[in-house]
JSON list of C-alpha atoms in Angstrom, two decimals:
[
{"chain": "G", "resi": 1, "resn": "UNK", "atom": "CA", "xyz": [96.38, 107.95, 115.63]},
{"chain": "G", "resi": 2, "resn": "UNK", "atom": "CA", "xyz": [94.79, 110.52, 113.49]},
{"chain": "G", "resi": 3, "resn": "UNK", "atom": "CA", "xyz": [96.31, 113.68, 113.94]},
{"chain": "G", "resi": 4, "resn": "UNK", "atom": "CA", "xyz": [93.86, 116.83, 113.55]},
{"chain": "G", "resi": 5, "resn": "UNK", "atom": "CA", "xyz": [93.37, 120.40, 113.25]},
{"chain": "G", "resi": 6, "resn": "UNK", "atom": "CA", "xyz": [90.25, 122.80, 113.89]},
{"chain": "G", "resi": 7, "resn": "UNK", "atom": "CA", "xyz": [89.54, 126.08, 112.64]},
{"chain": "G", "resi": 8, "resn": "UNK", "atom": "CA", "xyz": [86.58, 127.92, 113.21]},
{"chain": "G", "resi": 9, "resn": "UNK", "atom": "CA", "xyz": [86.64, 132.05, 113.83]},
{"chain": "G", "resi": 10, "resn": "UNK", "atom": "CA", "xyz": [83.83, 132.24, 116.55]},
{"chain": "G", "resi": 11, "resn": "UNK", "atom": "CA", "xyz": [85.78, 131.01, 119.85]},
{"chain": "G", "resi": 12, "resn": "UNK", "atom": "CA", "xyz": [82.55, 129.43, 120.69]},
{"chain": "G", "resi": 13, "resn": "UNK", "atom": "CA", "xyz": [82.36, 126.72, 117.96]},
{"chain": "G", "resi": 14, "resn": "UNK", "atom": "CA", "xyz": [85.96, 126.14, 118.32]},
{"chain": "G", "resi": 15, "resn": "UNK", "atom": "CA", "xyz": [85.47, 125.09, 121.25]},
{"chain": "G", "resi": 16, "resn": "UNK", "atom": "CA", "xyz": [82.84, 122.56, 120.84]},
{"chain": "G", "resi": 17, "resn": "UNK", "atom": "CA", "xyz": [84.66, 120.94, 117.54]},
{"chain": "G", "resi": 18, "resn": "UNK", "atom": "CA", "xyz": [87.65, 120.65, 120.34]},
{"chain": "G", "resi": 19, "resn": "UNK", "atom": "CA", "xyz": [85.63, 119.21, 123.24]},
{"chain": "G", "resi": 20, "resn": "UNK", "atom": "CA", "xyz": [84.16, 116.51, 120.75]},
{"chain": "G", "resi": 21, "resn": "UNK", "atom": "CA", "xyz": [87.17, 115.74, 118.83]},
{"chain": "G", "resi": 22, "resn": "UNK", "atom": "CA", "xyz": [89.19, 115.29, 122.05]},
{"chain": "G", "resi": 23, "resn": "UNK", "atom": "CA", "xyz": [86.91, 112.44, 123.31]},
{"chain": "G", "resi": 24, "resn": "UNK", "atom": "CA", "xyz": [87.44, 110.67, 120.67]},
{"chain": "G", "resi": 25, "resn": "UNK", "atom": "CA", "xyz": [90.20, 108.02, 121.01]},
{"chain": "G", "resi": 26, "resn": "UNK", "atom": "CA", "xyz": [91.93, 107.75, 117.78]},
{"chain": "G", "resi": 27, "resn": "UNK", "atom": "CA", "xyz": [92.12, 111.50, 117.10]},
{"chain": "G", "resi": 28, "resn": "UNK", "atom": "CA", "xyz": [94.53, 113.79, 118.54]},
{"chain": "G", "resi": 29, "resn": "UNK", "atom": "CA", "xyz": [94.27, 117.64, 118.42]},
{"chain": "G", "resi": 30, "resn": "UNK", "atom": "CA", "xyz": [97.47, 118.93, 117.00]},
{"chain": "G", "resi": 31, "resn": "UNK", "atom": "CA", "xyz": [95.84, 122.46, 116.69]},
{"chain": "G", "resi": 32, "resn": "UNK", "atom": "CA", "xyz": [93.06, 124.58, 117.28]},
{"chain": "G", "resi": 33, "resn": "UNK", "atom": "CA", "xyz": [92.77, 128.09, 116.05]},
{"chain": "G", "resi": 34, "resn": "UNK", "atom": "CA", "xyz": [90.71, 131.07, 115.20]},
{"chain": "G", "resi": 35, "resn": "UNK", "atom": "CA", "xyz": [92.14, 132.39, 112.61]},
{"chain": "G", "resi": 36, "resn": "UNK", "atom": "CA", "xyz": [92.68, 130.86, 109.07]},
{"chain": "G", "resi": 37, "resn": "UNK", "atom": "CA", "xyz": [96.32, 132.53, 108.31]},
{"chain": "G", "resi": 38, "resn": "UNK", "atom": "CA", "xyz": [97.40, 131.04, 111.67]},
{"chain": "G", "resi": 39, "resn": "UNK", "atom": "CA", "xyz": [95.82, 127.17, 110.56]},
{"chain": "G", "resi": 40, "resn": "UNK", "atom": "CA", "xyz": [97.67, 127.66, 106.82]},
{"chain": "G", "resi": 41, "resn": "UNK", "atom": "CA", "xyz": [101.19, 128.26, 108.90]},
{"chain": "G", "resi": 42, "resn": "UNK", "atom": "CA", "xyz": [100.61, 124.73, 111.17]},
{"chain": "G", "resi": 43, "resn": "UNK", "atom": "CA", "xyz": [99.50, 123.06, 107.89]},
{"chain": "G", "resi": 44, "resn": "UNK", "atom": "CA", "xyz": [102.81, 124.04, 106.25]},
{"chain": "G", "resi": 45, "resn": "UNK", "atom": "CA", "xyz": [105.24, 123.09, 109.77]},
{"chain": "G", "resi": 46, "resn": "UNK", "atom": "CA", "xyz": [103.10, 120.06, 111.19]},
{"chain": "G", "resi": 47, "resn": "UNK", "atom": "CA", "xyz": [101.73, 116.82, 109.65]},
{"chain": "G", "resi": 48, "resn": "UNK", "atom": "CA", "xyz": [98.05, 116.37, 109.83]},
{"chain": "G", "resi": 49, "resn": "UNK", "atom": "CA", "xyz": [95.63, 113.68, 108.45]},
{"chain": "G", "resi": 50, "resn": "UNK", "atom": "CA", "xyz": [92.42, 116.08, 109.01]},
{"chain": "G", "resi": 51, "resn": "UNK", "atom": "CA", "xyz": [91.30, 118.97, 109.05]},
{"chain": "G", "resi": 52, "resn": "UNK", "atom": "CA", "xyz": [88.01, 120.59, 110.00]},
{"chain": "G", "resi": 53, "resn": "UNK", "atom": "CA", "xyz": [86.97, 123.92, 109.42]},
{"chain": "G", "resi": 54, "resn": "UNK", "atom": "CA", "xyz": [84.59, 126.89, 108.73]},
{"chain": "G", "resi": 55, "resn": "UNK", "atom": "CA", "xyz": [84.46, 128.05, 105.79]},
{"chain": "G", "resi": 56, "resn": "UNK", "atom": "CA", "xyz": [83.29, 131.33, 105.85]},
{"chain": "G", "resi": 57, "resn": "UNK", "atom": "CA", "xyz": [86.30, 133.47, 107.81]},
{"chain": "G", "resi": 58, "resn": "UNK", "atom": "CA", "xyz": [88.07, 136.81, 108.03]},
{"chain": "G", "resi": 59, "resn": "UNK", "atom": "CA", "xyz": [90.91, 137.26, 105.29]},
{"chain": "G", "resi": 60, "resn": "UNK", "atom": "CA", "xyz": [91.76, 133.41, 104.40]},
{"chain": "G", "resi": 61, "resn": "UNK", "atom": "CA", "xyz": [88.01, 131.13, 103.99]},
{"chain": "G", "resi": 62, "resn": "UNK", "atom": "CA", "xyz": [87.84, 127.07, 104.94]},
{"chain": "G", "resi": 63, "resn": "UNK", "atom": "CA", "xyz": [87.50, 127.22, 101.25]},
{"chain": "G", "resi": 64, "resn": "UNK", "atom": "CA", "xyz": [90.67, 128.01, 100.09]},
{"chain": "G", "resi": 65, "resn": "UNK", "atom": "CA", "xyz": [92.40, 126.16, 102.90]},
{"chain": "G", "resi": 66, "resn": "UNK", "atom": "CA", "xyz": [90.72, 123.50, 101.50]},
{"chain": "G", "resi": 67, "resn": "UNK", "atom": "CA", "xyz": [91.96, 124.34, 97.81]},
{"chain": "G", "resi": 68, "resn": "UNK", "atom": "CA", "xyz": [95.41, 124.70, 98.97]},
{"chain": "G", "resi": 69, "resn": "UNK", "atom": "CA", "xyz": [95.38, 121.23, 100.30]},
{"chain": "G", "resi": 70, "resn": "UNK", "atom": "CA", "xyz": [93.83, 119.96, 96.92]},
{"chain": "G", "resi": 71, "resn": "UNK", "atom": "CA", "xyz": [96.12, 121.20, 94.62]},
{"chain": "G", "resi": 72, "resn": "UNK", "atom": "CA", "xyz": [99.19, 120.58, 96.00]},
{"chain": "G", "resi": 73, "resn": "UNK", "atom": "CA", "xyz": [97.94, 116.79, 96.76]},
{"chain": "G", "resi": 74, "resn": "UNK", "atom": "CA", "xyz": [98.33, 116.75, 100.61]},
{"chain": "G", "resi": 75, "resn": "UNK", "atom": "CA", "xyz": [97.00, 114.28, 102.24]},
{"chain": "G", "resi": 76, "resn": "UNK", "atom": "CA", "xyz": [94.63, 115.89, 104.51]},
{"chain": "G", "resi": 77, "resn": "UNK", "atom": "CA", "xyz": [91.14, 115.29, 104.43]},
{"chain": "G", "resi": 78, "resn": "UNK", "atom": "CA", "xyz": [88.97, 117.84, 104.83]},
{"chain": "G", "resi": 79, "resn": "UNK", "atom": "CA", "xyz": [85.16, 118.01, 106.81]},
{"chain": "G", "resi": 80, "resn": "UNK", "atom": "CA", "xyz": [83.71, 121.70, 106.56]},
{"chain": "G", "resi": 81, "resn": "UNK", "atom": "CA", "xyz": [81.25, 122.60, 109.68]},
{"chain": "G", "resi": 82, "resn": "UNK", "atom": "CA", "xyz": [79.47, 126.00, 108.05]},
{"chain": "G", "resi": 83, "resn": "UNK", "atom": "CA", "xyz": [76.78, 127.54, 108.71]},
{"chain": "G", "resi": 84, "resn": "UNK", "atom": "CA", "xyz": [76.63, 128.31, 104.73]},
{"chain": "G", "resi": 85, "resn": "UNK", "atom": "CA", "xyz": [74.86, 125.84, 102.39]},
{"chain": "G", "resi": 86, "resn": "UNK", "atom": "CA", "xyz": [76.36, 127.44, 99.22]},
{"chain": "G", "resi": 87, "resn": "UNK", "atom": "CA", "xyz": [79.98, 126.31, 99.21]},
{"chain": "G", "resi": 88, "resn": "UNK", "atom": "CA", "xyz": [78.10, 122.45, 99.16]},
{"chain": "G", "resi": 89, "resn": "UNK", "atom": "CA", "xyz": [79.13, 121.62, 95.40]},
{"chain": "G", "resi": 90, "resn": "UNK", "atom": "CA", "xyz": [82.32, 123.31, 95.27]},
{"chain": "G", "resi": 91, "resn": "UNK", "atom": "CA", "xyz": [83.36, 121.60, 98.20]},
{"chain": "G", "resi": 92, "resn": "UNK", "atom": "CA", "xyz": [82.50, 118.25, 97.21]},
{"chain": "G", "resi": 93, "resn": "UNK", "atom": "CA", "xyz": [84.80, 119.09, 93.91]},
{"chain": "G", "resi": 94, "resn": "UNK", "atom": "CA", "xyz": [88.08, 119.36, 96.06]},
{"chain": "G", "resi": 95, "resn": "UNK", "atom": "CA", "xyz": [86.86, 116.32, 97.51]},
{"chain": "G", "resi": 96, "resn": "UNK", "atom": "CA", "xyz": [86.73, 116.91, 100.82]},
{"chain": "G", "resi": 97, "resn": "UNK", "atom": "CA", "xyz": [85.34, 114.44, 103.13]},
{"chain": "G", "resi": 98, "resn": "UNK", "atom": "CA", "xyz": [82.35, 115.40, 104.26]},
{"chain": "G", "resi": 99, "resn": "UNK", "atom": "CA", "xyz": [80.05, 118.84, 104.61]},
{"chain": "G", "resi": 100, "resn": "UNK", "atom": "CA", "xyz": [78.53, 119.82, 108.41]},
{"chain": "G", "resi": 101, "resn": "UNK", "atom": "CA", "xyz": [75.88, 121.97, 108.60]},
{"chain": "G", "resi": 102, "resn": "UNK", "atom": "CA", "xyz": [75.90, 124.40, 111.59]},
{"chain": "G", "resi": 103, "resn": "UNK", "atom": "CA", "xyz": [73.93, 123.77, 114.18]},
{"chain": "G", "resi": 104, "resn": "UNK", "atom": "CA", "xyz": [74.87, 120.42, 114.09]},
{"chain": "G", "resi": 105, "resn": "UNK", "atom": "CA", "xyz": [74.52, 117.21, 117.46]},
{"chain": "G", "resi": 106, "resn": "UNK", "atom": "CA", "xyz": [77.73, 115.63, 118.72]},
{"chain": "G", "resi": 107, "resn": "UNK", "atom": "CA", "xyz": [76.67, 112.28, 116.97]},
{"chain": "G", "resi": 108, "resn": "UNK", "atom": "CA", "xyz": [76.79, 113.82, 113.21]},
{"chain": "G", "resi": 109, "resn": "UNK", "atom": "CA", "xyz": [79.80, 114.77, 113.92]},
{"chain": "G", "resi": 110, "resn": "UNK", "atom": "CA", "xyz": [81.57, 111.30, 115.29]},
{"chain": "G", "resi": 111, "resn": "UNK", "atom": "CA", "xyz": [79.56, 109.86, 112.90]},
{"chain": "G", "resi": 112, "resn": "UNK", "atom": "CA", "xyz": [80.97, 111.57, 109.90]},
{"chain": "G", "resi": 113, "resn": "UNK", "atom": "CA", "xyz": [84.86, 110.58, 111.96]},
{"chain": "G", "resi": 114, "resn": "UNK", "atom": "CA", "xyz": [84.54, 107.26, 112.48]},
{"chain": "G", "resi": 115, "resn": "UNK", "atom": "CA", "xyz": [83.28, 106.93, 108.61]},
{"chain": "G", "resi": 116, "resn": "UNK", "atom": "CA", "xyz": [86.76, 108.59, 107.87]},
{"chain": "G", "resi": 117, "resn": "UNK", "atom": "CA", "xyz": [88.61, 106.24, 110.35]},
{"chain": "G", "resi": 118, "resn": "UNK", "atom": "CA", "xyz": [87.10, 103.50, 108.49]},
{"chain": "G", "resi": 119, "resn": "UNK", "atom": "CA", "xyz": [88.58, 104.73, 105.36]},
{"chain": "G", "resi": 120, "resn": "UNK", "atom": "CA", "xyz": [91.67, 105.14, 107.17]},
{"chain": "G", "resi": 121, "resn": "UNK", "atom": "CA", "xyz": [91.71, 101.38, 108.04]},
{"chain": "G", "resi": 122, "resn": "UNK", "atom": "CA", "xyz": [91.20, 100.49, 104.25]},
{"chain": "G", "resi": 123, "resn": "UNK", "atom": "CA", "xyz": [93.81, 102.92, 102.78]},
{"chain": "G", "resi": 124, "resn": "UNK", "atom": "CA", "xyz": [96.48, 101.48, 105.34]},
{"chain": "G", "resi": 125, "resn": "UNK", "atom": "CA", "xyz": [95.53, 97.57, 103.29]},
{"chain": "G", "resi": 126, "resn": "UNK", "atom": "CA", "xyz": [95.64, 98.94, 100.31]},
{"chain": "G", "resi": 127, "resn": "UNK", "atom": "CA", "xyz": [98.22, 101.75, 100.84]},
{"chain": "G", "resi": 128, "resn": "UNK", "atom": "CA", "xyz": [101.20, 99.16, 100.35]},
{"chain": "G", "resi": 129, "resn": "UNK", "atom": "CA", "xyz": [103.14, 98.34, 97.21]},
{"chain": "G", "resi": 130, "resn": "UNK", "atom": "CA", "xyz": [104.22, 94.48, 96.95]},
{"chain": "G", "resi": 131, "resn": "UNK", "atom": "CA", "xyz": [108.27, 94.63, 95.54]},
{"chain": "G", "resi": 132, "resn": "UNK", "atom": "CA", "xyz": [109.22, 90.64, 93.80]},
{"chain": "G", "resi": 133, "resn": "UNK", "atom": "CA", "xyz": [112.78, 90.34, 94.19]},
{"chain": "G", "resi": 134, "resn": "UNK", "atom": "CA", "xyz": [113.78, 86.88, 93.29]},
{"chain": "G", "resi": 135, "resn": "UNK", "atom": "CA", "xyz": [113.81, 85.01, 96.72]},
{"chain": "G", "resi": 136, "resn": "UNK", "atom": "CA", "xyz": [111.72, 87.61, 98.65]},
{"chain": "G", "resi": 137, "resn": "UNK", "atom": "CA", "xyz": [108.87, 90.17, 98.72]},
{"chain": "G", "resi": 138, "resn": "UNK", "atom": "CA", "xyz": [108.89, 93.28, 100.54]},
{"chain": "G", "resi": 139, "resn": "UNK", "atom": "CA", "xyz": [105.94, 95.31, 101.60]},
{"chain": "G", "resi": 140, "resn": "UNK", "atom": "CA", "xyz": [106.43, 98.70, 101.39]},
{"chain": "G", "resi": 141, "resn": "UNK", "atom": "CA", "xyz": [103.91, 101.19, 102.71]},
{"chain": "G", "resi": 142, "resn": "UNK", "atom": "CA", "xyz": [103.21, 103.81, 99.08]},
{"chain": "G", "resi": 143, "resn": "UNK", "atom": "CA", "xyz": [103.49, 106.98, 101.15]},
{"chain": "G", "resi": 144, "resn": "UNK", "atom": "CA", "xyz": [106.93, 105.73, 102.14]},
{"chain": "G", "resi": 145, "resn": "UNK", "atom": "CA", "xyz": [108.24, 105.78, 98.55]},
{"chain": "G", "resi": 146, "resn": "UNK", "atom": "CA", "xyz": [110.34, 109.14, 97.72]},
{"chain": "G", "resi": 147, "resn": "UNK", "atom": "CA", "xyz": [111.01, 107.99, 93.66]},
{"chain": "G", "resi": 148, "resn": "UNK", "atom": "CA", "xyz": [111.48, 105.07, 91.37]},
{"chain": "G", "resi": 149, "resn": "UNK", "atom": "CA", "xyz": [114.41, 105.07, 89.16]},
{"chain": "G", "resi": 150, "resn": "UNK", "atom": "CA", "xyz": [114.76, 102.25, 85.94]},
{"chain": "G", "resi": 151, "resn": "UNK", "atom": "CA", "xyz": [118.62, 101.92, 85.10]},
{"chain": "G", "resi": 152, "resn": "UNK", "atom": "CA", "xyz": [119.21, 98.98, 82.93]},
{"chain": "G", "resi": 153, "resn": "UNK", "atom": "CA", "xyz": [117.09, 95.92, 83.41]},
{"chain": "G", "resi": 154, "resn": "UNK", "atom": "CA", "xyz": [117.28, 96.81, 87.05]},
{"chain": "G", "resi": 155, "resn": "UNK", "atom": "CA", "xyz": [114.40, 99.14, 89.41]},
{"chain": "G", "resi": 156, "resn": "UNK", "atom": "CA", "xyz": [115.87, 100.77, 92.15]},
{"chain": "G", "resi": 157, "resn": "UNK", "atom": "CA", "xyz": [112.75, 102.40, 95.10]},
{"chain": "G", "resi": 158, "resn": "UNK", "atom": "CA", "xyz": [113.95, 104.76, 96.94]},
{"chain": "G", "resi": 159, "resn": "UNK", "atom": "CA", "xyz": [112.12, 105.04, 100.35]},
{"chain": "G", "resi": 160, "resn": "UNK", "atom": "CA", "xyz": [112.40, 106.86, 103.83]},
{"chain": "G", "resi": 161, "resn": "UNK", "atom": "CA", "xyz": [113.97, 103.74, 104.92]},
{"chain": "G", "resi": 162, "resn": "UNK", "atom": "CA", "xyz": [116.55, 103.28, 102.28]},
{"chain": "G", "resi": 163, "resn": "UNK", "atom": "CA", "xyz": [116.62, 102.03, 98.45]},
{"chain": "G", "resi": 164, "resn": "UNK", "atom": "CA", "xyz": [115.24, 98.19, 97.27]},
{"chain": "G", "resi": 165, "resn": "UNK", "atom": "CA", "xyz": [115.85, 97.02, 94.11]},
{"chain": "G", "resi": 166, "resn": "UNK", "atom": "CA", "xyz": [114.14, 94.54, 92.11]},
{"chain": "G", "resi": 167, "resn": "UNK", "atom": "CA", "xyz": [113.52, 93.94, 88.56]},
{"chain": "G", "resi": 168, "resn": "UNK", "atom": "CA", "xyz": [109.89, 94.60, 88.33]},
{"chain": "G", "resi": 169, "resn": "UNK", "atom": "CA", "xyz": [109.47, 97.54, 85.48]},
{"chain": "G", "resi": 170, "resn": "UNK", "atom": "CA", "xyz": [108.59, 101.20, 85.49]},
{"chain": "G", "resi": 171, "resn": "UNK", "atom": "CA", "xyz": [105.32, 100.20, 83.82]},
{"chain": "G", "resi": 172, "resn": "UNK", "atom": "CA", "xyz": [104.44, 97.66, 86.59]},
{"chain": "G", "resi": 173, "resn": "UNK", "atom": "CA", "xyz": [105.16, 99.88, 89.40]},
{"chain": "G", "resi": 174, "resn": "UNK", "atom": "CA", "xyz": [103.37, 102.57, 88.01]},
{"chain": "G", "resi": 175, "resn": "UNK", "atom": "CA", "xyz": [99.97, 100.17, 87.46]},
{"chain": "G", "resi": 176, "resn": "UNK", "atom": "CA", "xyz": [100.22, 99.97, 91.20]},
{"chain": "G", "resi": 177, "resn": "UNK", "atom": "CA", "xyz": [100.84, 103.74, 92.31]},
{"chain": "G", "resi": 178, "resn": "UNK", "atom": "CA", "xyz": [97.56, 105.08, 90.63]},
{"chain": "G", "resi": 179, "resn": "UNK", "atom": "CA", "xyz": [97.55, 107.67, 93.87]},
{"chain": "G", "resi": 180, "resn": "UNK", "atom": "CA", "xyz": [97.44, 111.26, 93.04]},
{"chain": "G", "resi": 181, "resn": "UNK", "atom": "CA", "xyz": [100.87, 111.76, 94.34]},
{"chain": "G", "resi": 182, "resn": "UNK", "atom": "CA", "xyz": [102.83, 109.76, 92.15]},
{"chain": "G", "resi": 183, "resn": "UNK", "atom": "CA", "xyz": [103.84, 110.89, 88.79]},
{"chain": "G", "resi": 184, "resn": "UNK", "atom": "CA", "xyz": [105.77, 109.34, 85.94]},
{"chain": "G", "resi": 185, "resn": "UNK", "atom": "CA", "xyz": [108.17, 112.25, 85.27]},
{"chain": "G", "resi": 186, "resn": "UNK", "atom": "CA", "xyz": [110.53, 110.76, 82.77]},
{"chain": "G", "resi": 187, "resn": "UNK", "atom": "CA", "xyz": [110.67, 107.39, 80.91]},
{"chain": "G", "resi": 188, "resn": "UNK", "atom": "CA", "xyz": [112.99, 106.06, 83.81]},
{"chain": "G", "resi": 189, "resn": "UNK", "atom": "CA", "xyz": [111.94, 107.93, 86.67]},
{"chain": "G", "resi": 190, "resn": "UNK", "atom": "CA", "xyz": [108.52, 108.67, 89.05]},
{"chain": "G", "resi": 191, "resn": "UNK", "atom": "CA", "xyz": [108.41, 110.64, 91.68]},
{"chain": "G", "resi": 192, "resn": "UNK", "atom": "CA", "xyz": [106.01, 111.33, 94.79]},
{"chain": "G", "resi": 193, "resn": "UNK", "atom": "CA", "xyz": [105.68, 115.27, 94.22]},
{"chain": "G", "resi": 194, "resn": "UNK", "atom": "CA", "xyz": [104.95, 115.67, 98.28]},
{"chain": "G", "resi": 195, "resn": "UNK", "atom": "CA", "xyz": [108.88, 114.81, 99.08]},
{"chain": "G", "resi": 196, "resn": "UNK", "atom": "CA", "xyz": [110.33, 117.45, 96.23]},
{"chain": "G", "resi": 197, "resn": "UNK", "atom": "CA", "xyz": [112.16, 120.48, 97.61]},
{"chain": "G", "resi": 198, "resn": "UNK", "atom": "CA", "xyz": [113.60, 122.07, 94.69]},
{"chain": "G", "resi": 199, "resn": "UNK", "atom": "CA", "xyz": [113.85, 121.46, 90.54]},
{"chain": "G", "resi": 200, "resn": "UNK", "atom": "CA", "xyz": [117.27, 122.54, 88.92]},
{"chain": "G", "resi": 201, "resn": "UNK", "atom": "CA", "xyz": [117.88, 122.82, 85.25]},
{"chain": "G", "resi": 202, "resn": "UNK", "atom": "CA", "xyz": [120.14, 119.88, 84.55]},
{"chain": "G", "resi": 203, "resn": "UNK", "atom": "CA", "xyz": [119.46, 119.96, 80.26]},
{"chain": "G", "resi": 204, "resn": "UNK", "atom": "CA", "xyz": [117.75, 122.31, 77.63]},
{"chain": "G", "resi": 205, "resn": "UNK", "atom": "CA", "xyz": [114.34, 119.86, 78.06]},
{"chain": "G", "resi": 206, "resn": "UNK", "atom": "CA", "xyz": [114.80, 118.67, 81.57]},
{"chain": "G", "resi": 207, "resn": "UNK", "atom": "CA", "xyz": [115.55, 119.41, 85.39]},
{"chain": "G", "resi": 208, "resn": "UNK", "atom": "CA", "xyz": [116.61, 117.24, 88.13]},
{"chain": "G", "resi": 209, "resn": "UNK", "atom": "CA", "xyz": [114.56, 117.21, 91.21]},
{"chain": "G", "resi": 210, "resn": "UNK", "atom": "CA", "xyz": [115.79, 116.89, 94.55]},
{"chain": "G", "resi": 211, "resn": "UNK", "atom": "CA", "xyz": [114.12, 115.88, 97.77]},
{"chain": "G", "resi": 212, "resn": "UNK", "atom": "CA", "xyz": [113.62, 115.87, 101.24]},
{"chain": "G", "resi": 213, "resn": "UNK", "atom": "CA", "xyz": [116.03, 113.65, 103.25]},
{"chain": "G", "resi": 214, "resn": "UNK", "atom": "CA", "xyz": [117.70, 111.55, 100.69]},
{"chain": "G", "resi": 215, "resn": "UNK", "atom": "CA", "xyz": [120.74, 113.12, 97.99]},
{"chain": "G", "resi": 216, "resn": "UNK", "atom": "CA", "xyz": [120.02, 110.91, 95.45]},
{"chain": "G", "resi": 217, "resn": "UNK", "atom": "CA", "xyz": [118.03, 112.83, 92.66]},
{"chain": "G", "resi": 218, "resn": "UNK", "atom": "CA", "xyz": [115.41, 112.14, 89.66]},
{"chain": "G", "resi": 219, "resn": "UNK", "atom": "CA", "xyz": [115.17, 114.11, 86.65]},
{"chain": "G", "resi": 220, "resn": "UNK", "atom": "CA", "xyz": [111.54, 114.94, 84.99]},
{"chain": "G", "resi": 221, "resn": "UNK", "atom": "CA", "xyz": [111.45, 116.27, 81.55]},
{"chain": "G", "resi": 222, "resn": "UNK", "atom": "CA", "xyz": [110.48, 120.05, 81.06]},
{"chain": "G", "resi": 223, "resn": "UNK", "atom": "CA", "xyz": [106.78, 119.38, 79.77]},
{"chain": "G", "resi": 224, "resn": "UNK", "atom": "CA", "xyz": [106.18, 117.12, 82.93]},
{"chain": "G", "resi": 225, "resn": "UNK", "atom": "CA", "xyz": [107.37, 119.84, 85.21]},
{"chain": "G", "resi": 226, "resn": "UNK", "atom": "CA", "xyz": [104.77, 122.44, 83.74]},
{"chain": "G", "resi": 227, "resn": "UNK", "atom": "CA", "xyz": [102.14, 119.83, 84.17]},
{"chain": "G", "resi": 228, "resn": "UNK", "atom": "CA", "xyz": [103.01, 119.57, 87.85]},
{"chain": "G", "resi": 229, "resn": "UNK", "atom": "CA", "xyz": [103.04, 123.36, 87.99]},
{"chain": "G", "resi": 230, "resn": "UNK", "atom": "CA", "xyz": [100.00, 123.63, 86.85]},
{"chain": "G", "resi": 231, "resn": "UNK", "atom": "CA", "xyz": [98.04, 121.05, 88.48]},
{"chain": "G", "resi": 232, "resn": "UNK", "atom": "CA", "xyz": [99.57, 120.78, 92.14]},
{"chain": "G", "resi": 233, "resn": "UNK", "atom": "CA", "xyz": [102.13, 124.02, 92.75]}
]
C-alpha cells in the first residue's frame, strides 16, 4: 500500500486529486490539505511514500516542500500538479517524480501513479541487502538497516528487527548500500541518516550518534558530520 498525501490551496483541485487518488487500489490517502504549513507538520508526524502537490501556494510553495524532502533524503516521491510551467527544471533537479500540468484528465494522472507503482515493485527487488554468514544468508530489506558497525574481523547490522552479524566487510556492505541514505561515517561505522535523533560530542574530532529505537550508538568523525549538515540537515 502506498501511503499518500495531497496538497493543493484551491479546495476545488483538492478535491479532484482526492477523488482520483482514492479509486485507486494501492494508494491510500493519509492526508489532504489546503494549506502547505499544515502538509509540512503531517510530513514530519506520519510516514508517506508520495506526495502530490501545487506548487505555487500561500506562505510555504510545493517547491520547497519538495526541497525539504530532498535534502534531508526522505523517501517521498514527489508529482507536482501546477498550473505554472516555470518551476519544470528546478523540479526535475530535486528529482521529483513527475510534473502535471493543470488542467490535466484523470488518465495522466493514474498514468503518471501506476508508472511510480511500477518503480515501487522494482525498488522492493532490489531494495534488499544479501548478509553471508557461514551456513546461512539472510535477506534483509536496506530501509530496515539503522547502522553497520566493523569490530575486529567481525560486522555487526543493526536493524529494526535486531542485530546480524557476519563477516562480510565495511567495504562490501557499503558496494551494496549505494542509496542516498546510507553514509560511511567513520572507518568502522555507516549509518542510515533517516534513523539519527541526536549527535553528541564523544572526542575533539568525533561525535557519537544515536538513533531512533535501538541504544546502541555509532560514532562519525567531525568532517563527516559537517558533510551531512550540509547536504541533508
Amino acid at each position: 500500500m502506498i501511503r499518500v498525501g495531497l496538497v493543493d490551496d484551491r479546495q476545488i483541485d483538492l478535491d479532484k486529486l482526492k477523488a482520483i487518488i482514492e479509486r485507486i487500489e494501492q494508494l491510500e490517502v493519509v492526508f489532504a490539505t489546503t494549506n502547505a504549513n499544515e502538509a509540512y507538520e503531517e510530513i514530519k508526524k506520519q510516514s508517506i511514500d508520495l506526495l502530490i502537490a501545487d506548487i505555487e501556494m500561500p506562505d510555504l510553495s510545493g517547491y520547497e516542500l519538495a526541497d525539504i524532502i530532498y535534502s534531508h533524503a526522505l523517501q517521498i516521491a514527489v508529482i507536482f500538479v501546477t498550473g505554472n510551467s516555470g518551476y519544470a527544471v528546478h523540479a526535475f533537479e530535486l528529482n521529483v517524480h513527475d510534473y502535471i500540468m493543470k488542467p490535466y484528465s484523470r488518465e495522466r494522472l493514474v498514468s503518471s501513479v501506476e508508472r511510480l507503482l511500477a518503480k515501487h515493485q522494482k525498488a522492493e527487488l532490489n531494495g534488499r541487502l544479501f548478509i553471508k554468514q557461514k551456513t546461512d544468508i539472510h535477506i534483509v530489506q536496506k530501509k530496515d538497516i539503522i547502522f553497520i558497525e566493523r569490530s575486529g574481523r567481525a560486522t555487526t547490522i543493526f536493524t529494526k528487527n535486531g542485530p546480524i552479524k557476519t563477516y562480510q566487510t565495511l567495504n562490501e556492505l557499503e558496494g551494496e548500500l549505494r542509496e542516498r541514505l546510507f553514509i560511511r561515517s567513520h572507518r568502522s561505522f555507516i549509518i542510515n541518516i533517516q534513523y539519527i535523533t541526536n549527535f553528541s560530542l564523544y572526542a575533539k574530532n568525533s561525535y557519537l550518534v544515536l538513533f531512533e529505537g535501538i541504544e546502541e550508538k555509532a560514532v562519525i568523525t567531525k568532517e563527516n558530520l559537517d558533510y551531512i549538515q550540509q547536504h541533508y540537515f
